[in-house]
Short mmCIF file of C-alpha atoms in Angstrom, two decimals:
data_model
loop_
_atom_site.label_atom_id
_atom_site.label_comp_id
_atom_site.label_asym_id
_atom_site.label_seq_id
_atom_site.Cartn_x
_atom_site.Cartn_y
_atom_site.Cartn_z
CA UNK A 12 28.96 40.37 12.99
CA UNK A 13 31.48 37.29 13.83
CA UNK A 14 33.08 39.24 17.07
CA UNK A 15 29.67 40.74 18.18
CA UNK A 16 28.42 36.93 18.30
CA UNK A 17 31.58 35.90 19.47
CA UNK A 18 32.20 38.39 22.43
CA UNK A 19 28.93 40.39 22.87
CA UNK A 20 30.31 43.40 23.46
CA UNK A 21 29.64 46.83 21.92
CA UNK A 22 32.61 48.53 23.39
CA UNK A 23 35.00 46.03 21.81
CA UNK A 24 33.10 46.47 18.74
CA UNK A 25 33.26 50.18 18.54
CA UNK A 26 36.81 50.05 20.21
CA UNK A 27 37.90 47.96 16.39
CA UNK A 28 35.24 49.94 14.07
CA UNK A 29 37.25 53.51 15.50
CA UNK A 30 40.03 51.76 14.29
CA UNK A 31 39.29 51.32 11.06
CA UNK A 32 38.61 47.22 11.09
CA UNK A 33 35.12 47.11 10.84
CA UNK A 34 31.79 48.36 10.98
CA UNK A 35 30.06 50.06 14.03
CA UNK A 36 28.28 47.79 16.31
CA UNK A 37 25.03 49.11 15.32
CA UNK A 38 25.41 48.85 11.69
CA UNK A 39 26.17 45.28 12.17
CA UNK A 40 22.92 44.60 13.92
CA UNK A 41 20.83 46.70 11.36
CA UNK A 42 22.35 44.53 8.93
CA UNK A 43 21.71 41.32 10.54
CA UNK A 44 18.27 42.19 11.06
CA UNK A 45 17.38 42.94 7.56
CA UNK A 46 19.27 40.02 6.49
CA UNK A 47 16.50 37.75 8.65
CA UNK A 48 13.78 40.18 7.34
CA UNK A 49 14.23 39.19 3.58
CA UNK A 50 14.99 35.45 4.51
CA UNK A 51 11.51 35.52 6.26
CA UNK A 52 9.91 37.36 3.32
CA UNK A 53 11.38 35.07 0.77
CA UNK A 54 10.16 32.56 2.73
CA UNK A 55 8.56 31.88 5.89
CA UNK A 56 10.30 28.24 6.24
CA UNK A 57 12.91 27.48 4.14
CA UNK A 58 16.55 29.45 3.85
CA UNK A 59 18.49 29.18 0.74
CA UNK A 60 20.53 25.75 1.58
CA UNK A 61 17.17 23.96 0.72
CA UNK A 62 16.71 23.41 -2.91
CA UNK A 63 13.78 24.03 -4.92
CA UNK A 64 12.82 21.82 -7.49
CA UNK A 65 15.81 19.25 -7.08
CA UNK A 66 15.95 16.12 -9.43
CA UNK A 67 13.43 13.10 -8.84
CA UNK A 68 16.27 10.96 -7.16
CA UNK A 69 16.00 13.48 -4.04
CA UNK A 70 13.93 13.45 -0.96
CA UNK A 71 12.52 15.75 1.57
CA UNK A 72 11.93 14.89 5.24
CA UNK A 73 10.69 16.53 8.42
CA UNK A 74 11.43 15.68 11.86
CA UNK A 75 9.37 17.10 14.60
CA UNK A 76 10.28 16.12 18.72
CA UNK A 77 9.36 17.50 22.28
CA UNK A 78 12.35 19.94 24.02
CA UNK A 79 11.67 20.41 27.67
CA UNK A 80 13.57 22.82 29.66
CA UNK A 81 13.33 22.85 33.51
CA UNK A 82 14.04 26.23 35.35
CA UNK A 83 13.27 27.52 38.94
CA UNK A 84 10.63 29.12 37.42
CA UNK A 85 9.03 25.84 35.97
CA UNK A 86 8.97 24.13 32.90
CA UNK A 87 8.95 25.18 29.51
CA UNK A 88 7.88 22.80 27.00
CA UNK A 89 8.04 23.35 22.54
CA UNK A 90 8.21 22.22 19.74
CA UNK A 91 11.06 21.76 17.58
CA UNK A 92 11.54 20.27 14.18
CA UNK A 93 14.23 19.75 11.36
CA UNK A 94 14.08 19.71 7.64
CA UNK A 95 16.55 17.51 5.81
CA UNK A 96 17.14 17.04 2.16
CA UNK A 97 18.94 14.69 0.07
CA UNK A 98 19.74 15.84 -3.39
CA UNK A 99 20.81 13.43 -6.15
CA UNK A 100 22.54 14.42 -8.80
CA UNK A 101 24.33 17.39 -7.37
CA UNK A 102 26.20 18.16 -10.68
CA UNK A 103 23.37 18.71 -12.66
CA UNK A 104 21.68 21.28 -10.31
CA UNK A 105 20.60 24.56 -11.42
CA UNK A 106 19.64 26.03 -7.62
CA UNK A 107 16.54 28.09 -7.87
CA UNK A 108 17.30 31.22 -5.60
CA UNK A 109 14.16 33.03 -4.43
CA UNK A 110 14.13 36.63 -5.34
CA UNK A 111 13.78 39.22 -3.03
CA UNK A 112 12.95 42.68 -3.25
CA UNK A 113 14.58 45.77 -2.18
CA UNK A 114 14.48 46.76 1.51
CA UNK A 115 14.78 50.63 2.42
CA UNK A 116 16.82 51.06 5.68
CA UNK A 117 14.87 51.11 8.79
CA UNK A 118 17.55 51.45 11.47
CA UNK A 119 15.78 48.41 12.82
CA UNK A 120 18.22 46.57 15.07
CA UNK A 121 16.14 43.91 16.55
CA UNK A 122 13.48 41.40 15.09
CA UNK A 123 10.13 40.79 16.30
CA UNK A 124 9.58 37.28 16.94
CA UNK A 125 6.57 37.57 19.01
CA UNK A 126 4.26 34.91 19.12
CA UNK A 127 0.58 34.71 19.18
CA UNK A 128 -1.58 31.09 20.09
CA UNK A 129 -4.01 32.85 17.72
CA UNK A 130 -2.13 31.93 15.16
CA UNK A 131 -2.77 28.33 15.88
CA UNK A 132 -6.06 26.77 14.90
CA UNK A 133 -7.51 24.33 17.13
CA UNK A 134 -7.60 20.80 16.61
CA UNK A 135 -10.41 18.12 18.67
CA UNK A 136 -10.49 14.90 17.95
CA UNK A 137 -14.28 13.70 18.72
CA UNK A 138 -14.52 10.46 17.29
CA UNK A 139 -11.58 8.28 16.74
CA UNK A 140 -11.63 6.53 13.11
CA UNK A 141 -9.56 3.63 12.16
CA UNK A 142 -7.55 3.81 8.68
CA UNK A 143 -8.62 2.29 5.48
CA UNK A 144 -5.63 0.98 3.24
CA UNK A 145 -5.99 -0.66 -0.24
CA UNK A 146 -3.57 -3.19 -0.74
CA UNK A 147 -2.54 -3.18 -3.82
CA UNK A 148 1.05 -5.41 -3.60
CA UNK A 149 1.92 -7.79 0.06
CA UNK A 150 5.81 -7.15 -0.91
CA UNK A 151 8.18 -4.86 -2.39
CA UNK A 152 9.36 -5.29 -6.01
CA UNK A 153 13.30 -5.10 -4.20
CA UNK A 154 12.32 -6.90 -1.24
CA UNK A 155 13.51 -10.67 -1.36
CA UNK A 156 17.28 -9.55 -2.58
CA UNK A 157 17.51 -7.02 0.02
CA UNK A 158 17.00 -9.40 2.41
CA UNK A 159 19.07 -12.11 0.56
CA UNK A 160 21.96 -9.68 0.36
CA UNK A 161 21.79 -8.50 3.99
CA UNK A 162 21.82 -12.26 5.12
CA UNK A 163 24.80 -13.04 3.16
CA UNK A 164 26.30 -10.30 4.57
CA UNK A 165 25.33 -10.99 8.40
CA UNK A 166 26.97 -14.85 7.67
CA UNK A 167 29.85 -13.50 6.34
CA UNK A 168 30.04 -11.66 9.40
CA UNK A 169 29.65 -14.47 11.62
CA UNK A 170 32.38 -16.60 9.81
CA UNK A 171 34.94 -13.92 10.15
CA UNK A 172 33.90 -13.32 13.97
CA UNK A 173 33.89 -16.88 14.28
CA UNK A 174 37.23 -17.56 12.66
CA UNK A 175 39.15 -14.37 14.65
CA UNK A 176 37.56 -15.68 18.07
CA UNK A 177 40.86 -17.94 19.26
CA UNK A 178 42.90 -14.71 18.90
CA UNK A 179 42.52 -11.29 19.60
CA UNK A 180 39.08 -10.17 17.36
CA UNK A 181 40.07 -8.27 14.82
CA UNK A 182 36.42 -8.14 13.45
CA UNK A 183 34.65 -5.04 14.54
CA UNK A 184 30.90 -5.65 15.62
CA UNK A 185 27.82 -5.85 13.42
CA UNK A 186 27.51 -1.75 13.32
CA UNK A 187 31.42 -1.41 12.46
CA UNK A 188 31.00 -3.98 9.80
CA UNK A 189 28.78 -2.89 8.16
CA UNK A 190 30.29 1.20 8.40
CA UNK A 191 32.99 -0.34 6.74
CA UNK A 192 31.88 -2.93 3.32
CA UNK A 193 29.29 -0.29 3.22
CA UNK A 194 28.46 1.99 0.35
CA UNK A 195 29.82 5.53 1.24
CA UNK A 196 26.99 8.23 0.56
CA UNK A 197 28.16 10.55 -1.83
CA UNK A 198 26.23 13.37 -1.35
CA UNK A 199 25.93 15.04 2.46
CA UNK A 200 22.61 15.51 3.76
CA UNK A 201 21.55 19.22 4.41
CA UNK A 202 19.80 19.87 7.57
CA UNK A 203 17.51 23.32 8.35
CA UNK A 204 15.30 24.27 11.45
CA UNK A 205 11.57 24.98 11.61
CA UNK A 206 10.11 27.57 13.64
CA UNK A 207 9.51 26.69 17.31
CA UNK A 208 6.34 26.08 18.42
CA UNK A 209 6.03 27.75 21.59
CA UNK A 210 3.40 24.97 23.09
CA UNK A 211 3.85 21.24 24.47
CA UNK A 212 3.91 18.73 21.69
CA UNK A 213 1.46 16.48 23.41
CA UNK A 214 -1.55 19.10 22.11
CA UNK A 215 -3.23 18.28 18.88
CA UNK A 216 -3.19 22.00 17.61
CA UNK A 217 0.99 21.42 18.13
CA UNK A 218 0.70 18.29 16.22
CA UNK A 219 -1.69 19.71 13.79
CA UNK A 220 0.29 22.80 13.12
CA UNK A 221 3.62 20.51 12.64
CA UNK A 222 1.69 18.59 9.97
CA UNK A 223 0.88 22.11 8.12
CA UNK A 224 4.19 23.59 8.68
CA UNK A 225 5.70 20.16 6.84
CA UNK A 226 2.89 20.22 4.39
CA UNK A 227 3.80 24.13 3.04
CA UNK A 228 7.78 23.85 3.66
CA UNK A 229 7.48 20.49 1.43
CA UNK A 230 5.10 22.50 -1.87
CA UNK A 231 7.76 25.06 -1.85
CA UNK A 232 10.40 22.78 -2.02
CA UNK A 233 8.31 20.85 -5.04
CA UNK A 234 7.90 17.50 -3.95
CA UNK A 235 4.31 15.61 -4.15
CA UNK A 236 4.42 13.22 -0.85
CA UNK A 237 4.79 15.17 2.60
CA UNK A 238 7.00 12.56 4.08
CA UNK A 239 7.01 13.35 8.67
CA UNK A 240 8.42 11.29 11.66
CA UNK A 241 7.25 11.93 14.89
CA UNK A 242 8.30 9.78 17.74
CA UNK A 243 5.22 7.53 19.65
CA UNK A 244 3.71 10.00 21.78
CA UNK A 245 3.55 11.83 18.84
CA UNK A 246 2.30 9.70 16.40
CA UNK A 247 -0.31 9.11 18.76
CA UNK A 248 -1.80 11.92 18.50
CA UNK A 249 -1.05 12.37 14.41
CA UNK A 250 -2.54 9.12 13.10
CA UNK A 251 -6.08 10.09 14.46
CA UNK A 252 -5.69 13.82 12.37
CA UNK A 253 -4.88 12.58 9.48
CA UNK A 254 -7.30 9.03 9.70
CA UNK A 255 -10.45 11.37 10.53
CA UNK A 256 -9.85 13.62 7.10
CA UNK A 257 -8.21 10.70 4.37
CA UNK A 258 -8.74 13.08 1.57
CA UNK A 259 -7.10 16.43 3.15
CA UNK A 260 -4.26 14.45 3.84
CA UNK A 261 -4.12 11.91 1.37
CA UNK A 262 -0.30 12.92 0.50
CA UNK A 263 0.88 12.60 4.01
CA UNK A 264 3.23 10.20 5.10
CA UNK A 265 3.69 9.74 8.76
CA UNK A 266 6.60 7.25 10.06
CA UNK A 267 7.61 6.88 13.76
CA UNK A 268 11.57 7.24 14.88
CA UNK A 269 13.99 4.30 14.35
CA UNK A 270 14.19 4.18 18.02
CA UNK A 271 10.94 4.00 18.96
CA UNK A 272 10.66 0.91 16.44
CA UNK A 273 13.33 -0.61 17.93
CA UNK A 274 12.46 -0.63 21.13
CA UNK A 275 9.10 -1.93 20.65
CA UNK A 276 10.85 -5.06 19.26
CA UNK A 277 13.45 -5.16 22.11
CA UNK A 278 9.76 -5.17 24.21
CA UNK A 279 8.91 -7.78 22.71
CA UNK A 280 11.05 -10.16 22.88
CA UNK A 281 11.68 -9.74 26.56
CA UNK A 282 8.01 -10.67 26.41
CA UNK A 283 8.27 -13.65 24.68
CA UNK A 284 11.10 -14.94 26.57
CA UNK A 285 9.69 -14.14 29.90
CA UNK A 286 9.91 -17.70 31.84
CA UNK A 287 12.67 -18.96 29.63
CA UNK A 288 15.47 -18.56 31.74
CA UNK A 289 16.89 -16.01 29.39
CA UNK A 290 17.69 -13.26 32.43
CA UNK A 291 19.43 -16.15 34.01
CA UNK A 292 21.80 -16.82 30.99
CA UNK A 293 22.42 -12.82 30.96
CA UNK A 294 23.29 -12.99 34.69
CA UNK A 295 25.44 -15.90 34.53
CA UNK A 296 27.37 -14.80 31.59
CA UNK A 297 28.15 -11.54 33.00
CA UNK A 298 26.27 -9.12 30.66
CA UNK A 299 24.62 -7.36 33.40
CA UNK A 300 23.37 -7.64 37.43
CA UNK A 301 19.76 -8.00 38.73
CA UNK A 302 19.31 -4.55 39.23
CA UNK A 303 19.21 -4.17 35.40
CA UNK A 304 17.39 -6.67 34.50
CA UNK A 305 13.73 -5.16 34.02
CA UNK A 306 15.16 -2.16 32.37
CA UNK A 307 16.73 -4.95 29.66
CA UNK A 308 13.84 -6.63 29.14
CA UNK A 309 10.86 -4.14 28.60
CA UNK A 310 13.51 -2.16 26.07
CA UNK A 311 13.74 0.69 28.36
CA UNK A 312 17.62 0.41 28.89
CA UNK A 313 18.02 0.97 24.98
CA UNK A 314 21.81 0.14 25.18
CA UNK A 315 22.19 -2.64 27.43
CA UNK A 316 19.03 -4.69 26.42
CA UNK A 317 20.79 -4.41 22.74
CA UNK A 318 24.40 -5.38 23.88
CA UNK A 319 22.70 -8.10 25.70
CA UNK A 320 20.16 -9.62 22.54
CA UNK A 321 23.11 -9.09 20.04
CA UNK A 322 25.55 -11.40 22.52
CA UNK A 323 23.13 -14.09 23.07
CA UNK A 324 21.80 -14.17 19.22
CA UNK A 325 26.12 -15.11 18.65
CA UNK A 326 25.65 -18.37 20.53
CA UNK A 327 23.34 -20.07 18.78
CA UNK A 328 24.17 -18.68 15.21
CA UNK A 329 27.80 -20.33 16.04
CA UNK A 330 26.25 -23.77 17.28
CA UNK A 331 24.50 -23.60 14.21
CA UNK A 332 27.15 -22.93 11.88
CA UNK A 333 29.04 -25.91 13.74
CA UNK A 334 26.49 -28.65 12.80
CA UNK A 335 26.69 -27.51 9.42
CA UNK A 336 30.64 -27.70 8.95
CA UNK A 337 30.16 -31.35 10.34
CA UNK A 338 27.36 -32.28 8.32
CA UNK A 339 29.38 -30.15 5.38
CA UNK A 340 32.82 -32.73 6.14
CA UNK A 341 34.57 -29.07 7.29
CA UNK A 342 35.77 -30.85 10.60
CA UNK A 343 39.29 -29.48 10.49
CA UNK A 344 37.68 -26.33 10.99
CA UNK A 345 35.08 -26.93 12.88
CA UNK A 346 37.82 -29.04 15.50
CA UNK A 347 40.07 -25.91 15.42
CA UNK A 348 37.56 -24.02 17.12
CA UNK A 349 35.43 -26.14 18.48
CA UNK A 350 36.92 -25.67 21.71
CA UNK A 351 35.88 -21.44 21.84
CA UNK A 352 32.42 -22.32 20.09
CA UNK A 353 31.91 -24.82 22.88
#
């Protein structure tokens, strides 16, 4: 099976099998097909690097996004989404493998992945509802030392930026420092594929179909909160579903993308600091040209806008530090680089 993915050829195939180093070419592709029929008969969604029933400390997460392809022809737009688990405990694991029956040989050499919309239900959203929460605690148990430790850790970053600046830095930035004083994971995560959804993610039956799809792969793996991030198009779309039946999907838990998140804040403070003479300061200091500039601050340009917020936050976190080394009697180094702070 490795050289007939490698080199797609049958008469290379038979060419080695006549010579005694493997198996014909169609024996290899009756086997491969029966090896996908008892994967999909064991289960419909998950293959065997997903464990069943792992300890409590593990989690269970499914990521669903748009892929558009553009051909002569047109475009194609599906659905695609990704499983991934984190298992705790790995020693203590006892892996549940799902049985599977018997097959009798068939001969079959291809698979039928045909796909129906049929198999879809339809999903309208009529009247839009807004969500009811009970608040039963305004902040995390874990909260205020999470935060306390993160800000020691961002001020111990700035102090040895700060002190490295007359020379050549030999402090990485804030994403490299914190890589490195990090904790290491110690388990890898394991990532699996969903089916693809052969229709645009922007319909609610896609959406609503990704929620089921999450909601069954998520039972069979044994875990009691169906935990999904969509990006925020998506999520769009999912909070109305779920907000317009609370009880059917009571255990669902639907976040959007990191990025998404972040560049609603980047958004906003380009908002905020429209006027301020903040583009002028990026300008002047060489971060970027005028062409650039509205990309920067509506969060579009991901990349630059962050490069450009991360340099200017510097400045006034080092004037700041400054005052308090004089007000602290730390002149001698506060004078030693008062000239680069400056």
């Amino acid at each position: 099976m490795t050289l007939r993915h490698m080199f797609r050829s049958s008469e290379l195939i038979t060419l080695i099998s006549r010579l005694g180093h493997c198996e014909n070419y169609s024996f290899s592709a009756e086997l491969e097909t029966a090896l996908a029929i008892m994967v999909e008969k064991s289960s419909y969604l998950l293959t065997n690097q997903i464990v069943t029933n792992p300890p409590e400390n593990s989690l269970f997460h499914s990521d669903f996004d748009n892929f558009d392809q553009f051909t002569t022809a047109g475009s194609v737009h599906t659905a695609h989404g990704i499983m991934l688990q984190e298992v705790g405990d790995q020693g203590d694991i006892s892996a549940e493998t799902r049985e599977r029956s018997s097959l009798q040989r068939t001969k079959q050499r291809s698979l039928d992945i045909s796909f129906s919309s049929s198999e879809m239900p339809e999903c309208y959203i009529t009247k839009r509802r807004s969500p009811s929460f009970t608040i039963t605690e305004w902040t995390c148990p874990s909260g205020p030392d999470a935060v306390q430790q993160a800000s020691r850790k961002n001020v111990l970053w700035l102090f040895s930026r700060w002190i490295s600046s007359n020379v050549d830095q030999e402090v990485s930035s804030w994403a490299g420092f914190v890589s490195l004083t990090g904790e290491f994971p110690q388990q890898t995560t394991t990532v699996d594929y969903y089916p693809v959804i052969n229709h645009p993610i922007t319909d609610y039956k896609t959406v609503l179909q990704c929620l089921l799809n999450s909601e069954a792969a998520t039972r069979e793996v044994g875990q009691e909160y169906v935990i999904t991030t969509f990006d925020l198009g998506v999520c769009m779309k999912a909070y109305p579903i779920i907000w317009s039946d609370p009880s059917r999907y009571s255990k669902h838990i639907v976040m959007m993308g990191s990025f998404h998140i972040v560049c609603g804040y980047l958004r906003m403070l380009g908002k905020k600091m429209s006027g301020s003479g903040l583009d002028d300061i990026f300008i002047e200091g060489g971060l970027l040209t005028s062409g650039s500039m509205q990309g920067v601050m509506n969060g579009k340009n991901y990349s630059r806008s962050m490069v450009c917020h991360k340099t200017m936050l510097k400045a006034p976190e080092r004037l700041l530090m400054t005052e308090f080394l004089k007000k602290s009697e730390k002149g001698d180094l506060c004078t030693s680089h008062g000239e680069k702070v400056s």
